[in-house]
Short mmCIF file of C-alpha atoms in Angstrom, two decimals:
data_model
loop_
_atom_site.label_atom_id
_atom_site.label_comp_id
_atom_site.label_asym_id
_atom_site.label_seq_id
_atom_site.Cartn_x
_atom_site.Cartn_y
_atom_site.Cartn_z
CA UNK A 1 -233.66 48.43 147.92
CA UNK A 2 -235.76 49.36 144.92
CA UNK A 3 -239.36 48.59 145.67
CA UNK A 4 -243.03 49.43 145.43
CA UNK A 5 -244.67 49.56 148.87
CA UNK A 6 -248.39 49.20 149.41
CA UNK A 7 -250.28 49.61 152.67
CA UNK A 8 -252.17 48.07 154.25
CA UNK A 9 -251.54 44.46 153.26
CA UNK A 10 -255.00 43.36 154.41
CA UNK A 11 -258.10 45.48 154.93
CA UNK A 12 -261.62 44.52 155.96
CA UNK A 13 -264.21 47.26 155.85
CA UNK A 14 -267.94 47.84 155.55
CA UNK A 15 -269.95 49.16 152.65
CA UNK A 16 -269.77 52.93 152.29
CA UNK A 17 -266.83 53.61 154.58
CA UNK A 18 -264.22 55.60 152.68
CA UNK A 19 -260.77 54.09 152.51
CA UNK A 20 -257.38 54.78 150.98
CA UNK A 21 -254.72 52.30 149.93
CA UNK A 22 -251.31 53.90 149.76
CA UNK A 23 -248.59 53.17 147.21
CA UNK A 24 -245.07 54.48 147.22
CA UNK A 25 -242.08 53.77 144.98
CA UNK A 26 -238.45 54.71 145.55
CA UNK A 27 -237.17 54.31 141.99
CA UNK A 28 -238.06 57.79 140.68
CA UNK A 29 -240.42 56.15 138.19
CA UNK A 30 -242.67 58.35 136.06
CA UNK A 31 -245.38 55.77 135.42
CA UNK A 32 -247.59 54.28 138.15
CA UNK A 33 -250.68 52.15 137.90
CA UNK A 34 -253.29 50.32 139.95
CA UNK A 35 -254.64 46.87 139.10
CA UNK A 36 -257.17 44.56 140.62
CA UNK A 37 -256.83 40.82 140.38
CA UNK A 38 -259.87 38.55 140.53
CA UNK A 39 -260.18 34.79 139.97
CA UNK A 40 -260.83 34.04 136.33
CA UNK A 41 -260.40 37.66 135.28
CA UNK A 42 -256.66 38.18 135.66
CA UNK A 43 -255.12 41.61 136.21
CA UNK A 44 -257.27 44.54 135.17
CA UNK A 45 -256.10 48.13 135.17
CA UNK A 46 -258.03 50.62 137.31
CA UNK A 47 -256.15 53.90 136.85
CA UNK A 48 -252.71 54.94 135.76
CA UNK A 49 -250.51 57.99 135.88
CA UNK A 50 -247.87 58.97 133.34
CA UNK A 51 -246.38 61.62 135.64
CA UNK A 52 -247.17 64.04 138.46
CA UNK A 53 -250.68 65.53 138.16
CA UNK A 54 -251.41 63.33 135.12
CA UNK A 55 -253.88 60.49 135.69
CA UNK A 56 -256.09 58.46 133.35
CA UNK A 57 -258.75 55.81 133.58
CA UNK A 58 -257.87 52.22 132.91
CA UNK A 59 -260.29 49.45 132.05
CA UNK A 60 -262.26 49.32 135.32
CA UNK A 61 -262.18 52.82 136.93
CA UNK A 62 -265.74 52.96 138.30
CA UNK A 63 -265.86 53.43 142.06
CA UNK A 64 -262.21 54.44 142.37
CA UNK A 65 -260.23 57.66 142.52
CA UNK A 66 -256.51 58.33 142.43
CA UNK A 67 -254.18 61.27 142.85
CA UNK A 68 -250.56 61.92 141.88
CA UNK A 69 -249.44 64.99 143.77
CA UNK A 70 -245.84 63.83 143.96
CA UNK A 71 -243.80 61.42 141.91
CA UNK A 72 -243.31 58.70 144.49
CA UNK A 73 -246.91 58.31 145.76
CA UNK A 74 -250.05 57.13 144.01
CA UNK A 75 -252.88 56.44 146.49
CA UNK A 76 -256.04 54.57 145.51
CA UNK A 77 -259.22 55.97 147.06
CA UNK A 78 -262.54 54.21 147.42
CA UNK A 79 -265.04 56.92 148.41
CA UNK A 80 -267.90 54.50 149.05
CA UNK A 81 -266.70 50.88 148.87
CA UNK A 82 -269.10 48.17 147.81
CA UNK A 83 -268.85 44.37 148.08
CA UNK A 84 -268.02 44.05 144.37
CA UNK A 85 -264.77 45.87 145.11
CA UNK A 86 -263.61 42.98 147.24
CA UNK A 87 -260.43 42.00 145.46
CA UNK A 88 -256.64 41.80 145.49
CA UNK A 89 -255.12 45.13 144.50
CA UNK A 90 -251.67 45.78 143.08
CA UNK A 91 -249.80 49.00 142.58
CA UNK A 92 -247.06 49.03 139.95
CA UNK A 93 -244.50 51.47 138.62
CA UNK A 94 -242.23 51.75 135.62
CA UNK A 95 -239.56 54.12 134.39
CA UNK A 96 -241.88 55.19 131.61
CA UNK A 97 -244.57 53.51 129.57
CA UNK A 98 -244.79 56.60 127.41
CA UNK A 99 -241.84 55.08 125.65
CA UNK A 100 -241.40 51.35 126.01
CA UNK A 101 -238.02 50.66 127.50
CA UNK A 102 -236.67 47.20 127.00
CA UNK A 103 -235.83 45.47 130.26
CA UNK A 104 -237.62 48.14 132.25
CA UNK A 105 -241.04 46.68 132.80
CA UNK A 106 -243.56 47.19 135.56
CA UNK A 107 -242.45 46.61 139.14
CA UNK A 108 -245.28 45.46 141.38
CA UNK A 109 -246.02 45.84 145.06
CA UNK A 110 -246.98 42.81 147.14
CA UNK A 111 -250.68 43.51 147.03
CA UNK A 112 -253.53 44.62 149.28
CA UNK A 113 -256.30 42.16 150.01
CA UNK A 114 -259.51 44.19 150.44
CA UNK A 115 -262.74 42.72 151.76
CA UNK A 116 -265.89 44.85 151.76
CA UNK A 117 -268.81 43.44 153.74
CA UNK B 1 -250.91 33.32 150.80
CA UNK B 2 -253.21 35.09 148.38
CA UNK B 3 -255.31 33.07 146.01
CA UNK B 4 -254.33 34.29 142.57
CA UNK B 5 -256.96 32.36 140.71
CA UNK B 6 -259.13 29.35 141.19
CA UNK B 7 -259.70 28.74 137.50
CA UNK B 8 -256.14 28.69 136.20
CA UNK B 9 -254.77 25.91 134.00
CA UNK B 10 -252.17 23.98 135.94
CA UNK B 11 -248.90 22.44 134.79
CA UNK B 12 -247.41 19.78 137.05
CA UNK B 13 -243.72 19.23 136.51
CA UNK B 14 -241.21 16.88 138.10
CA UNK B 15 -238.29 18.64 139.74
CA UNK B 16 -235.37 18.70 137.32
CA UNK B 17 -237.51 18.42 134.20
CA UNK B 18 -238.01 21.26 131.73
CA UNK B 19 -241.26 23.24 131.81
CA UNK B 20 -243.02 24.83 128.88
CA UNK B 21 -245.70 27.41 129.58
CA UNK B 22 -247.80 28.64 126.70
CA UNK B 23 -249.65 31.86 126.04
CA UNK B 24 -251.89 32.84 123.14
CA UNK B 25 -251.93 36.60 122.73
CA UNK B 26 -254.69 38.61 121.17
CA UNK B 27 -253.21 41.42 119.08
CA UNK B 28 -251.13 40.58 116.03
CA UNK B 29 -249.78 44.17 116.09
CA UNK B 30 -248.42 44.02 119.65
CA UNK B 31 -244.84 45.20 119.82
CA UNK B 32 -243.45 43.78 122.99
CA UNK B 33 -244.12 40.80 125.24
CA UNK B 34 -243.27 40.11 128.85
CA UNK B 35 -243.41 37.09 131.13
CA UNK B 36 -244.17 37.56 134.82
CA UNK B 37 -243.99 35.14 137.74
CA UNK B 38 -246.32 35.50 140.71
CA UNK B 39 -245.58 33.57 143.87
CA UNK B 40 -248.19 33.11 146.56
CA UNK B 41 -248.63 36.28 148.59
CA UNK B 42 -246.54 38.42 146.28
CA UNK B 43 -246.94 40.71 143.32
CA UNK B 44 -245.96 39.71 139.78
CA UNK B 45 -242.22 39.73 139.16
CA UNK B 46 -240.55 40.33 135.79
CA UNK B 47 -238.85 37.27 134.28
CA UNK B 48 -237.97 38.05 130.67
CA UNK B 49 -239.19 40.09 127.74
CA UNK B 50 -238.98 39.97 123.96
CA UNK B 51 -239.56 42.44 121.15
CA UNK B 52 -241.87 41.55 118.29
CA UNK B 53 -238.99 41.57 115.80
CA UNK B 54 -237.36 38.65 117.59
CA UNK B 55 -238.42 35.01 117.77
CA UNK B 56 -236.27 33.83 120.66
CA UNK B 57 -234.56 35.28 123.69
CA UNK B 58 -232.66 33.50 126.42
CA UNK B 59 -232.12 34.37 130.04
CA UNK B 60 -230.83 32.48 133.01
CA UNK B 61 -232.59 29.06 132.84
CA UNK B 62 -235.43 30.62 130.85
CA UNK B 63 -236.11 30.99 127.14
CA UNK B 64 -238.97 32.85 125.54
CA UNK B 65 -240.16 31.90 122.06
CA UNK B 66 -242.40 34.06 119.94
CA UNK B 67 -244.39 32.74 116.99
CA UNK B 68 -246.14 35.70 115.40
CA UNK B 69 -247.74 33.57 112.69
CA UNK B 70 -250.02 31.91 115.22
CA UNK B 71 -249.82 34.63 117.92
CA UNK B 72 -248.19 32.30 120.39
CA UNK B 73 -245.68 32.95 123.13
CA UNK B 74 -243.99 30.32 125.26
CA UNK B 75 -241.73 30.31 128.29
CA UNK B 76 -239.35 27.43 128.75
CA UNK B 77 -237.80 26.84 132.16
CA UNK B 78 -234.82 24.50 132.24
CA UNK B 79 -234.26 22.11 135.14
CA UNK B 80 -237.37 23.21 137.03
CA UNK B 81 -236.84 23.76 140.74
CA UNK B 82 -239.29 23.91 143.68
CA UNK B 83 -238.83 27.69 143.74
CA UNK B 84 -240.31 27.84 140.26
CA UNK B 85 -243.74 26.90 141.63
CA UNK B 86 -245.87 29.96 140.93
CA UNK B 87 -248.41 31.45 138.54
CA UNK B 88 -246.92 32.68 135.26
CA UNK B 89 -248.48 35.48 133.20
CA UNK B 90 -247.70 36.72 129.76
CA UNK B 91 -248.36 40.36 128.87
CA UNK B 92 -248.37 42.23 125.59
CA UNK B 93 -247.80 45.89 124.85
CA UNK B 94 -249.30 47.68 121.87
CA UNK B 95 -247.52 50.95 121.15
CA UNK B 96 -250.14 52.40 118.82
CA UNK B 97 -252.70 52.28 121.63
CA UNK B 98 -250.53 54.37 123.93
CA UNK B 99 -248.46 51.41 125.06
CA UNK B 100 -251.53 49.59 126.36
CA UNK B 101 -250.46 46.67 128.51
CA UNK B 102 -252.73 43.60 128.46
CA UNK B 103 -252.20 40.60 130.71
CA UNK B 104 -253.03 37.00 129.89
CA UNK B 105 -254.94 34.80 132.32
CA UNK B 106 -251.98 32.89 133.76
CA UNK B 107 -250.83 29.31 134.25
CA UNK B 108 -250.12 27.74 137.60
CA UNK B 109 -246.92 25.65 137.71
CA UNK B 110 -246.58 23.02 140.45
CA UNK B 111 -243.17 21.42 140.87
CA UNK B 112 -243.24 17.92 142.32
CA UNK B 113 -240.21 16.81 144.34
#
């Protein structure tokens, strides 16, 4: 089954304790992206990757890191989490956003609810 | 399930009626528009898309209308069912900005039995 898999689904941590949220896709997609979703603010892009070893900042990259060492995985790293990073996080992938492909939009994972105390 | 948003506009619809969900987009030069559905506890799921050179596109039980004059997008759901209860987002893509994808705020649809 074609899917984007995020882990963990729920995570509670304390300020300053490094964490990683994993994301994996099995569709051989070139493009992957991380979003955070907050009440009243909608989906905001954190980082994205057009292909292996190519990553770029989105709209809200501060406090986050990513890596794309292989095509299927795109982990999100919080080196020193803070309470304002409490949010619902989504990983997404697409065949390619370098060229918009009709009927091939973003596929999303089921989300990671992160709470930083 | 996850709380998608506490401040979303809500559309209550009787089961079997048609639903119309509206979206005002921001960029008159956007090339491509997408509707997503987000059920509680899940990620957004693609419903239907439309290119900017079209004004209407139909899918299974859904129709998207695009009015570029007033920068308005709508999603019509025919014969709304309980499984249609969800938050619906529109998104626009602007090619000249590197295919920047921008999401709208979303509308919550509640289907009453």
